[in-house]
CSV table of C-alpha atoms in Angstrom, one decimal:
chain,number,residue,atom,x,y,z
W,22,UNK,CA,82.0,12.2,-84.5
W,23,UNK,CA,79.3,9.6,-85.2
W,24,UNK,CA,77.1,8.5,-82.3
W,25,UNK,CA,74.1,6.4,-81.8
W,26,UNK,CA,71.0,8.3,-80.6
W,27,UNK,CA,70.4,8.5,-76.9
W,28,UNK,CA,67.3,9.6,-74.9
W,29,UNK,CA,66.5,10.2,-71.2
W,30,UNK,CA,64.2,12.0,-68.9
W,31,UNK,CA,65.8,15.4,-68.1
W,32,UNK,CA,63.5,16.5,-65.3
W,33,UNK,CA,63.2,14.9,-61.9
W,34,UNK,CA,61.3,11.7,-61.4
W,35,UNK,CA,57.8,12.0,-60.1
W,36,UNK,CA,54.6,14.0,-60.9
W,37,UNK,CA,55.0,17.6,-62.1
W,38,UNK,CA,53.3,20.1,-64.4
W,39,UNK,CA,55.7,19.4,-67.2
W,40,UNK,CA,58.4,16.8,-67.9
W,41,UNK,CA,61.2,17.0,-70.5
W,42,UNK,CA,62.8,14.2,-72.4
W,43,UNK,CA,66.1,14.8,-74.2
W,44,UNK,CA,67.3,13.1,-77.4
W,45,UNK,CA,70.7,13.5,-78.9
W,46,UNK,CA,72.7,11.9,-81.7
W,47,UNK,CA,72.9,11.6,-85.5
W,48,UNK,CA,69.3,10.4,-85.8
W,49,UNK,CA,67.7,12.5,-83.0
W,50,UNK,CA,65.5,14.4,-85.4
W,51,UNK,CA,64.5,11.5,-87.7
W,52,UNK,CA,63.7,9.2,-84.7
W,53,UNK,CA,61.6,12.0,-83.1
W,54,UNK,CA,59.9,12.7,-86.4
W,55,UNK,CA,58.7,9.1,-86.6
W,56,UNK,CA,56.6,9.4,-83.4
W,57,UNK,CA,55.5,13.0,-83.8
W,58,UNK,CA,52.2,14.0,-85.3
W,59,UNK,CA,52.7,17.6,-86.3
W,60,UNK,CA,55.1,19.6,-88.3
W,61,UNK,CA,57.8,17.6,-90.3
W,62,UNK,CA,60.7,17.9,-87.9
W,63,UNK,CA,63.3,17.0,-90.5
W,64,UNK,CA,62.4,20.2,-92.4
W,65,UNK,CA,62.1,22.3,-89.3
W,66,UNK,CA,64.6,25.2,-88.6
W,67,UNK,CA,67.0,24.8,-85.8
W,68,UNK,CA,66.0,26.3,-82.4
W,69,UNK,CA,62.3,26.1,-83.1
W,70,UNK,CA,59.4,24.8,-81.1
W,71,UNK,CA,56.5,22.8,-82.5
W,72,UNK,CA,53.1,21.7,-81.2
W,73,UNK,CA,51.7,18.2,-81.8
W,74,UNK,CA,51.1,14.7,-80.5
W,75,UNK,CA,53.4,11.8,-79.6
W,76,UNK,CA,52.0,8.6,-81.1
W,77,UNK,CA,52.8,4.9,-81.0
W,78,UNK,CA,51.4,3.8,-84.2
W,79,UNK,CA,47.8,4.9,-84.1
W,80,UNK,CA,47.7,5.4,-80.4
W,81,UNK,CA,48.1,9.0,-79.1
W,82,UNK,CA,50.4,9.0,-76.0
W,83,UNK,CA,50.3,12.8,-75.2
W,84,UNK,CA,50.0,16.3,-76.4
W,85,UNK,CA,53.4,17.8,-76.5
W,86,UNK,CA,55.7,20.7,-77.6
W,87,UNK,CA,58.9,19.6,-79.4
W,88,UNK,CA,62.1,21.8,-79.6
W,89,UNK,CA,64.5,21.1,-82.4
W,90,UNK,CA,68.2,22.0,-82.1
W,91,UNK,CA,70.6,21.3,-85.0
W,92,UNK,CA,74.4,20.7,-84.6
W,93,UNK,CA,76.7,22.2,-83.8
W,94,UNK,CA,74.9,24.9,-81.7
W,95,UNK,CA,73.6,22.5,-79.1
W,96,UNK,CA,74.7,21.4,-75.7
W,97,UNK,CA,76.2,18.1,-77.0
W,98,UNK,CA,77.2,19.7,-80.4
W,99,UNK,CA,75.0,17.0,-82.0
W,100,UNK,CA,71.4,17.2,-83.4
W,101,UNK,CA,69.2,17.3,-80.3
W,102,UNK,CA,65.4,17.3,-79.6
W,103,UNK,CA,63.6,18.1,-76.3
W,104,UNK,CA,60.0,16.8,-75.8
W,105,UNK,CA,57.9,18.8,-73.3
W,106,UNK,CA,55.0,16.6,-72.1
W,107,UNK,CA,52.5,16.5,-69.3
W,108,UNK,CA,54.5,15.6,-66.2
W,109,UNK,CA,53.2,12.1,-65.5
W,110,UNK,CA,55.8,9.3,-64.8
W,111,UNK,CA,53.6,6.9,-66.8
W,112,UNK,CA,53.6,9.2,-69.9
W,113,UNK,CA,57.4,9.6,-69.6
W,114,UNK,CA,57.8,5.9,-69.6
W,115,UNK,CA,55.6,5.5,-72.6
W,116,UNK,CA,57.4,8.1,-74.6
W,117,UNK,CA,60.8,6.7,-73.8
W,118,UNK,CA,59.6,3.2,-74.8
W,119,UNK,CA,58.4,4.4,-78.2
W,120,UNK,CA,61.6,6.3,-78.8
W,121,UNK,CA,63.6,3.2,-78.1
W,122,UNK,CA,61.3,1.2,-80.3
W,123,UNK,CA,62.1,3.6,-83.2
W,124,UNK,CA,65.9,3.5,-82.9
W,125,UNK,CA,67.1,5.4,-79.8
W,126,UNK,CA,68.6,3.9,-76.6
W,127,UNK,CA,68.5,5.0,-73.0
W,128,UNK,CA,71.4,7.3,-72.1
W,129,UNK,CA,73.9,6.3,-69.5
W,130,UNK,CA,74.7,8.5,-66.5
W,131,UNK,CA,76.3,11.8,-67.6
W,132,UNK,CA,76.3,10.7,-71.2
W,133,UNK,CA,74.9,14.0,-72.6
W,134,UNK,CA,77.6,16.0,-70.8
W,135,UNK,CA,80.3,13.5,-71.8
W,136,UNK,CA,79.3,13.9,-75.4
W,137,UNK,CA,79.6,17.7,-75.0
W,138,UNK,CA,83.1,17.1,-73.7
W,139,UNK,CA,84.1,14.6,-76.4
W,140,UNK,CA,82.8,16.9,-79.1
W,141,UNK,CA,84.8,19.8,-77.8
W,142,UNK,CA,81.8,21.8,-76.7
W,143,UNK,CA,83.2,22.1,-73.1
W,144,UNK,CA,86.4,21.0,-71.3
W,145,UNK,CA,86.6,18.5,-68.5
W,146,UNK,CA,86.6,21.0,-65.7
W,147,UNK,CA,83.5,22.7,-67.2
W,148,UNK,CA,81.8,19.3,-67.4
W,149,UNK,CA,82.4,18.7,-63.7
W,150,UNK,CA,81.2,22.2,-62.9
W,151,UNK,CA,77.8,21.3,-64.4
W,152,UNK,CA,77.4,18.5,-61.8
W,153,UNK,CA,78.5,20.9,-59.1
W,154,UNK,CA,76.0,23.5,-60.3
W,155,UNK,CA,73.1,21.0,-60.2
W,156,UNK,CA,74.2,19.9,-56.7
W,157,UNK,CA,74.7,23.4,-55.3
W,158,UNK,CA,72.7,24.1,-52.1
W,159,UNK,CA,73.8,27.6,-51.3
W,160,UNK,CA,74.7,30.9,-53.0
W,161,UNK,CA,78.4,30.6,-52.6
W,162,UNK,CA,78.6,27.1,-54.2
W,163,UNK,CA,76.3,28.2,-57.1
W,164,UNK,CA,78.6,31.2,-57.9
W,165,UNK,CA,81.8,29.1,-57.7
W,166,UNK,CA,80.3,26.3,-60.0
W,167,UNK,CA,79.1,29.0,-62.4
W,168,UNK,CA,82.5,30.5,-62.6
W,169,UNK,CA,84.0,27.1,-63.4
W,170,UNK,CA,81.4,26.6,-66.0
W,171,UNK,CA,82.6,29.8,-67.7
W,172,UNK,CA,86.1,28.2,-67.8
W,173,UNK,CA,87.5,29.7,-64.6
W,174,UNK,CA,90.2,27.3,-63.7
W,175,UNK,CA,91.1,26.5,-67.4
W,176,UNK,CA,91.5,30.2,-68.1
W,177,UNK,CA,93.8,30.6,-65.1
W,178,UNK,CA,96.3,27.9,-66.2
W,179,UNK,CA,95.9,27.7,-70.0
W,180,UNK,CA,98.2,30.6,-70.8
W,181,UNK,CA,100.8,29.3,-68.4
W,182,UNK,CA,100.6,25.9,-70.0
W,183,UNK,CA,101.0,27.4,-73.4
W,184,UNK,CA,104.1,29.3,-72.4
W,185,UNK,CA,105.5,26.1,-70.8
W,186,UNK,CA,104.7,24.2,-74.0
W,187,UNK,CA,106.9,26.6,-76.0
W,188,UNK,CA,109.8,25.8,-73.7
W,189,UNK,CA,109.2,22.1,-74.0
W,190,UNK,CA,109.4,22.5,-77.8
W,191,UNK,CA,112.7,24.3,-77.5
W,192,UNK,CA,114.1,21.7,-75.1
W,193,UNK,CA,113.0,18.9,-77.5
W,194,UNK,CA,114.8,20.8,-80.2
W,195,UNK,CA,118.0,20.8,-78.1
W,196,UNK,CA,117.7,17.0,-77.9
W,197,UNK,CA,117.7,16.9,-81.8
W,198,UNK,CA,121.0,18.8,-81.8
W,199,UNK,CA,122.5,17.1,-78.8
W,200,UNK,CA,125.8,16.5,-80.5
W,201,UNK,CA,126.2,20.2,-81.2
W,202,UNK,CA,125.8,21.0,-77.5
W,203,UNK,CA,123.6,24.1,-78.1
W,204,UNK,CA,120.9,25.7,-75.9
W,205,UNK,CA,117.7,27.0,-77.6
W,206,UNK,CA,115.8,27.5,-74.3
W,207,UNK,CA,116.8,30.4,-72.2
W,208,UNK,CA,117.2,28.8,-68.7
W,209,UNK,CA,116.8,32.1,-66.9
W,210,UNK,CA,113.5,32.9,-68.7
W,211,UNK,CA,112.3,29.3,-68.0
W,212,UNK,CA,113.0,29.8,-64.3
W,213,UNK,CA,111.0,33.0,-64.3
W,214,UNK,CA,108.1,31.2,-66.0
W,215,UNK,CA,108.4,28.4,-63.5
W,216,UNK,CA,108.3,30.9,-60.6
W,217,UNK,CA,105.1,32.4,-62.1
W,218,UNK,CA,103.5,29.0,-62.5
W,219,UNK,CA,104.5,27.9,-59.0
W,220,UNK,CA,102.9,31.1,-57.5
W,221,UNK,CA,99.7,30.5,-59.5
W,222,UNK,CA,99.5,26.8,-58.5
W,223,UNK,CA,100.1,27.6,-54.8
W,224,UNK,CA,97.3,30.2,-54.9
W,225,UNK,CA,94.9,27.7,-56.5
W,226,UNK,CA,95.9,24.9,-54.1
W,227,UNK,CA,95.4,27.2,-51.1
W,228,UNK,CA,91.9,28.0,-52.3
W,229,UNK,CA,90.8,24.4,-51.9
W,230,UNK,CA,90.1,24.8,-48.1
W,231,UNK,CA,87.7,27.6,-48.9
W,232,UNK,CA,86.3,25.7,-51.8
W,233,UNK,CA,85.7,22.6,-49.8
W,234,UNK,CA,83.9,24.7,-47.2
W,235,UNK,CA,81.7,26.1,-49.9
W,236,UNK,CA,80.9,22.8,-51.6
W,237,UNK,CA,80.5,20.5,-48.6
W,238,UNK,CA,79.7,23.0,-45.9
W,239,UNK,CA,81.7,23.8,-42.7
W,240,UNK,CA,81.4,21.2,-40.0
W,241,UNK,CA,80.6,22.8,-36.6
W,242,UNK,CA,80.6,20.6,-33.6
W,243,UNK,CA,78.5,21.9,-30.7
W,244,UNK,CA,80.0,20.4,-27.5
W,245,UNK,CA,79.5,20.8,-23.8
W,246,UNK,CA,78.6,19.1,-20.6
W,247,UNK,CA,75.1,17.6,-20.3
W,248,UNK,CA,72.4,20.2,-20.1
W,249,UNK,CA,74.7,23.1,-21.1
W,250,UNK,CA,72.1,24.1,-23.7
W,251,UNK,CA,73.4,22.4,-26.9
W,252,UNK,CA,70.0,21.4,-28.2
W,253,UNK,CA,68.5,24.7,-27.3
W,254,UNK,CA,71.2,26.5,-29.2
W,255,UNK,CA,70.7,24.3,-32.2
W,256,UNK,CA,66.9,24.9,-32.2
W,257,UNK,CA,67.5,28.7,-31.8
W,258,UNK,CA,69.9,28.8,-34.8
W,259,UNK,CA,67.5,26.8,-36.9
W,260,UNK,CA,64.4,28.4,-35.5
W,261,UNK,CA,62.7,25.1,-35.1
W,262,UNK,CA,62.3,22.3,-32.5
W,263,UNK,CA,64.7,19.9,-34.3
W,264,UNK,CA,66.5,18.6,-31.2
W,265,UNK,CA,64.9,17.2,-28.1
W,266,UNK,CA,65.2,19.8,-25.3
W,267,UNK,CA,64.9,18.6,-21.7
W,268,UNK,CA,66.1,19.5,-18.3
W,269,UNK,CA,67.2,15.9,-17.7
W,270,UNK,CA,71.0,15.6,-18.2
W,271,UNK,CA,72.1,13.3,-20.9
W,272,UNK,CA,69.0,13.5,-23.1
W,273,UNK,CA,70.9,13.6,-26.4
W,274,UNK,CA,72.3,10.1,-26.8
W,275,UNK,CA,73.5,10.5,-30.4
W,276,UNK,CA,74.7,13.1,-32.8
W,277,UNK,CA,72.2,15.3,-34.7
W,278,UNK,CA,73.3,17.1,-37.9
W,279,UNK,CA,71.5,20.1,-39.5
W,280,UNK,CA,72.4,22.6,-42.2
W,281,UNK,CA,72.5,26.3,-41.4
W,282,UNK,CA,73.0,28.9,-44.1
W,283,UNK,CA,74.8,32.2,-43.1
W,284,UNK,CA,75.6,34.8,-45.7
W,285,UNK,CA,75.4,32.3,-48.5
W,286,UNK,CA,77.6,29.7,-46.8
W,287,UNK,CA,76.5,26.3,-45.5
W,288,UNK,CA,77.4,25.1,-42.0
W,289,UNK,CA,76.8,21.5,-40.9
W,290,UNK,CA,75.8,21.9,-37.3
W,291,UNK,CA,76.5,18.8,-35.2
W,292,UNK,CA,74.7,18.6,-31.9
W,293,UNK,CA,76.3,15.9,-29.8
W,294,UNK,CA,75.8,14.0,-26.6
W,295,UNK,CA,76.9,15.8,-23.4
W,296,UNK,CA,80.5,15.1,-22.6
W,297,UNK,CA,81.0,13.5,-19.2
W,298,UNK,CA,82.1,10.3,-17.6
W,299,UNK,CA,79.1,8.0,-17.5
W,300,UNK,CA,78.2,4.4,-16.6
W,301,UNK,CA,75.2,4.4,-18.9
W,302,UNK,CA,76.3,2.3,-21.9
W,303,UNK,CA,74.1,4.1,-24.5
W,304,UNK,CA,75.2,7.5,-23.3
W,305,UNK,CA,78.8,6.4,-23.3
W,306,UNK,CA,78.5,5.4,-27.0
W,307,UNK,CA,77.0,8.9,-27.6
W,308,UNK,CA,80.0,10.6,-25.9
W,309,UNK,CA,82.4,8.5,-28.0
W,310,UNK,CA,80.6,9.5,-31.2
W,311,UNK,CA,80.7,13.1,-30.1
W,312,UNK,CA,84.5,13.0,-29.8
W,313,UNK,CA,84.8,11.4,-33.2
W,314,UNK,CA,82.7,14.2,-34.7
W,315,UNK,CA,85.0,16.8,-33.2
W,316,UNK,CA,88.0,15.1,-34.8
W,317,UNK,CA,86.4,15.8,-38.2
W,318,UNK,CA,85.0,19.3,-37.5
W,319,UNK,CA,86.4,22.6,-38.7
W,320,UNK,CA,84.9,24.6,-35.8
W,321,UNK,CA,84.3,23.6,-32.2
W,322,UNK,CA,81.6,25.6,-30.4
W,323,UNK,CA,82.0,24.7,-26.7
W,324,UNK,CA,79.1,25.6,-24.4
W,325,UNK,CA,79.8,26.4,-20.8
W,326,UNK,CA,76.9,27.1,-18.4
W,327,UNK,CA,77.6,30.6,-17.1
W,328,UNK,CA,75.8,29.8,-13.8
W,329,UNK,CA,78.3,26.9,-13.0
W,330,UNK,CA,80.7,27.5,-10.2
W,331,UNK,CA,83.4,24.9,-11.3
W,332,UNK,CA,84.7,24.8,-14.9
W,333,UNK,CA,87.5,22.3,-14.3
W,334,UNK,CA,85.7,19.5,-16.4
W,335,UNK,CA,85.0,22.0,-19.2
W,336,UNK,CA,88.6,23.1,-19.3
W,337,UNK,CA,89.9,19.5,-19.3
W,338,UNK,CA,87.5,18.6,-22.1
W,339,UNK,CA,88.5,21.5,-24.2
W,340,UNK,CA,92.2,20.7,-23.8
W,341,UNK,CA,91.5,17.1,-24.9
W,342,UNK,CA,89.8,18.2,-28.0
W,343,UNK,CA,91.8,21.2,-29.2
W,344,UNK,CA,93.8,21.0,-32.5
W,345,UNK,CA,95.9,23.6,-34.3
W,346,UNK,CA,93.6,23.5,-37.3
W,347,UNK,CA,90.4,23.6,-35.2
W,348,UNK,CA,88.7,27.0,-34.7
W,349,UNK,CA,87.6,27.2,-31.1
W,350,UNK,CA,84.6,29.3,-29.9
W,351,UNK,CA,83.7,29.2,-26.2
W,352,UNK,CA,80.1,30.3,-25.5
W,353,UNK,CA,79.0,31.2,-22.0
W,354,UNK,CA,75.3,30.1,-22.1
W,355,UNK,CA,72.3,31.1,-20.1
W,356,UNK,CA,73.5,34.6,-19.5
W,357,UNK,CA,69.9,35.7,-18.8
W,358,UNK,CA,70.3,33.9,-15.5
W,359,UNK,CA,73.5,35.6,-14.3
W,360,UNK,CA,75.0,39.0,-13.9
W,361,UNK,CA,77.6,40.5,-16.4
W,362,UNK,CA,80.2,40.3,-13.6
W,363,UNK,CA,79.7,36.5,-13.5
W,364,UNK,CA,80.2,35.9,-17.2
W,365,UNK,CA,83.2,38.2,-17.2
W,366,UNK,CA,84.6,36.0,-14.5
W,367,UNK,CA,83.9,32.9,-16.7
W,368,UNK,CA,85.9,34.4,-19.6
W,369,UNK,CA,88.8,35.2,-17.3
W,370,UNK,CA,88.9,31.6,-16.1
W,371,UNK,CA,89.0,30.2,-19.6
W,372,UNK,CA,91.6,32.8,-20.8
W,373,UNK,CA,93.8,31.8,-17.9
W,374,UNK,CA,93.6,28.1,-18.5
W,375,UNK,CA,93.3,27.6,-22.3
W,376,UNK,CA,96.5,28.4,-24.2
W,377,UNK,CA,94.9,28.0,-27.6
W,378,UNK,CA,93.6,31.2,-29.2
W,379,UNK,CA,89.8,31.3,-29.0
W,380,UNK,CA,86.7,33.5,-29.4
W,381,UNK,CA,84.6,34.1,-26.3
W,382,UNK,CA,80.9,34.8,-26.8
W,383,UNK,CA,78.1,35.2,-24.2
W,384,UNK,CA,74.7,33.9,-25.3
W,385,UNK,CA,71.2,33.1,-24.2
W,386,UNK,CA,69.6,30.8,-26.8
W,387,UNK,CA,66.3,30.9,-24.9
W,388,UNK,CA,66.1,34.7,-24.9
W,389,UNK,CA,67.9,34.9,-28.3
W,390,UNK,CA,70.6,37.1,-26.9
W,391,UNK,CA,73.8,37.6,-28.9
W,392,UNK,CA,72.9,34.8,-31.4
W,393,UNK,CA,74.0,37.1,-34.3
W,394,UNK,CA,77.5,37.4,-32.7
W,395,UNK,CA,77.9,33.6,-32.9
W,396,UNK,CA,76.7,33.6,-36.5
W,397,UNK,CA,79.2,36.3,-37.4
W,398,UNK,CA,82.0,34.3,-35.9
W,399,UNK,CA,81.0,31.3,-37.9
W,400,UNK,CA,80.8,33.3,-41.1
W,401,UNK,CA,84.2,35.0,-40.5
W,402,UNK,CA,85.9,31.6,-40.4
W,403,UNK,CA,84.9,30.9,-44.0
W,404,UNK,CA,85.6,34.4,-45.2
W,405,UNK,CA,89.1,34.2,-43.8
W,406,UNK,CA,89.8,31.1,-45.9
W,407,UNK,CA,89.4,33.1,-49.1
W,408,UNK,CA,92.5,33.6,-51.2
W,409,UNK,CA,93.2,37.2,-52.3
W,410,UNK,CA,95.6,35.9,-55.0
W,411,UNK,CA,93.0,34.4,-57.3
W,412,UNK,CA,89.3,34.8,-58.3
W,413,UNK,CA,89.1,31.1,-59.0
W,414,UNK,CA,88.2,28.7,-56.1
W,415,UNK,CA,89.1,25.0,-56.3
W,416,UNK,CA,86.2,22.8,-55.1
W,417,UNK,CA,87.1,19.6,-56.9
W,418,UNK,CA,89.3,16.9,-55.3
W,419,UNK,CA,90.5,15.7,-58.7
W,420,UNK,CA,91.6,19.3,-59.6
W,421,UNK,CA,93.3,19.7,-56.2
W,422,UNK,CA,95.3,16.5,-56.7
W,423,UNK,CA,96.3,17.4,-60.3
W,424,UNK,CA,97.5,20.8,-59.1
W,425,UNK,CA,99.6,19.1,-56.4
W,426,UNK,CA,101.2,16.8,-58.9
W,427,UNK,CA,101.8,19.8,-61.2
W,428,UNK,CA,103.5,21.7,-58.4
W,429,UNK,CA,105.7,18.7,-57.6
W,430,UNK,CA,106.7,18.4,-61.3
W,431,UNK,CA,107.4,22.2,-61.6
W,432,UNK,CA,109.7,22.0,-58.5
W,433,UNK,CA,111.6,19.0,-60.1
W,434,UNK,CA,112.1,21.0,-63.3
W,435,UNK,CA,113.5,23.9,-61.2
W,436,UNK,CA,115.9,21.4,-59.5
W,437,UNK,CA,116.9,20.0,-62.8
W,438,UNK,CA,117.9,23.6,-64.0
W,439,UNK,CA,119.6,24.4,-60.7
W,440,UNK,CA,121.8,21.3,-60.7
W,441,UNK,CA,122.3,21.4,-64.5
W,442,UNK,CA,120.8,17.9,-65.0
W,443,UNK,CA,120.8,16.5,-68.5
W,444,UNK,CA,118.5,17.9,-71.1
W,445,UNK,CA,116.8,14.5,-71.4
W,446,UNK,CA,115.8,14.5,-67.8
W,447,UNK,CA,114.8,18.2,-68.0
W,448,UNK,CA,112.5,17.4,-71.0
W,449,UNK,CA,111.0,14.5,-69.0
W,450,UNK,CA,110.1,16.6,-66.0
W,451,UNK,CA,108.7,19.4,-68.3
W,452,UNK,CA,106.5,16.9,-70.0
W,453,UNK,CA,105.3,15.7,-66.6
W,454,UNK,CA,104.4,19.2,-65.6
W,455,UNK,CA,102.5,19.7,-68.8
W,456,UNK,CA,100.6,16.4,-68.4
W,457,UNK,CA,99.4,17.2,-64.9
W,458,UNK,CA,98.3,20.7,-65.9
W,459,UNK,CA,96.4,19.1,-68.9
W,460,UNK,CA,94.6,16.7,-66.6
W,461,UNK,CA,92.5,19.5,-65.2
W,462,UNK,CA,90.9,20.6,-68.5
W,463,UNK,CA,90.9,17.1,-70.0
W,464,UNK,CA,93.6,17.8,-72.6
W,465,UNK,CA,95.3,14.8,-71.0
W,466,UNK,CA,93.1,12.1,-69.7
W,467,UNK,CA,92.1,8.4,-70.0
W,468,UNK,CA,88.9,6.4,-70.3
W,469,UNK,CA,89.0,5.2,-66.6
W,470,UNK,CA,89.1,8.8,-65.3
W,471,UNK,CA,86.3,9.9,-67.7
W,472,UNK,CA,84.2,6.9,-66.7
W,473,UNK,CA,84.6,7.7,-63.0
W,474,UNK,CA,83.7,11.4,-63.5
W,475,UNK,CA,80.6,11.0,-65.6
W,476,UNK,CA,79.3,8.0,-63.8
W,477,UNK,CA,78.5,10.3,-60.9
W,478,UNK,CA,76.1,12.5,-63.0
W,479,UNK,CA,72.4,11.9,-63.0
W,480,UNK,CA,70.7,10.2,-66.0
W,481,UNK,CA,69.6,12.8,-68.5
W,482,UNK,CA,72.5,15.1,-67.9
């Protein structure tokens, strides 16, 4: 496949010890050779590094090291060059300018990775995993992205797709002999394969909730009446004075979000305004925002002051916020100020009044008592989302939607067999199933989908 030659800064913008510029395309090596004062790059062996200077005519721009990579054993499967220079943004700009002057052009977002895909170096799910790997902010997301880069999801479904393709071929053959009324495809064997595919698709689809938690973090709303200790808890979890702590009720007027990492998983902690009826307009806005945040949260950590005598407001608030898909953790706070008998009484009150299943924890954020218990409960929520059926975890919305379409198509094929619908319709539904399965790896795709995927990549990748 012939391509023009592209170039871009591969390292982050800004000052650094070293910067790297990547060049890829048919003329990557000749273009680089024109501006390099050192070894003749066109005669250099592949995967070698050479010392010299980048020059614009007679002007020396920088002292550099140039790495030469010849197709097809490169990231893009094209001839490629990497220039390592002193990490000045001005030097980067000058080198890019002289490359463009000599026949290269600036790469578009994700164009290097797109070329790797178009040249058959990687499939589409692997290309997307590269972006996920770059964006990974915790150990779990790094591992999942790396598994995808190794072809995780493609390996899971490719052999199923191959088997299905064999049946499609037999069904198509039946259409060619429609007048003879013969069956080449064993319907019983096809049904067994469809059951196998259905189980695999369901397993992958179910992993998306866990994958989403890994990729985007688990939203944890910290809720309670004013001065219940929400900001103190947030600061204790993060071990810093991030939220304003005050004895004045209603101090937090807006929501505050921070990221907490526990056992390799990310949790988006949302500290909210105290929930209560209020005439203060600004505080009322904060309460409204707090309720909106709970609607989008995965976990609700409700703080109840253990020293309080009346919990009716807390109970009513919890009842107004609870959902079937919302994990509820009730924390009795400030237990350093009360006796064990008191917080046992508190738990009994909530157990009696709250019908939804919940975890009850006693904590003192000020004294750092039982904070690990809370962290363990948060971590267990994510761990319980793991699917035991598959080692592959779906983190990509596009993959999730394609799997859903594939599952619908498979179910329609099964219905077609059950009700002995015409071979033409059966062939149509089988092709649909194949197409949706192929969307994941990029075996079936279109330019609009590709443009949308790669436009989200950074320039230089």
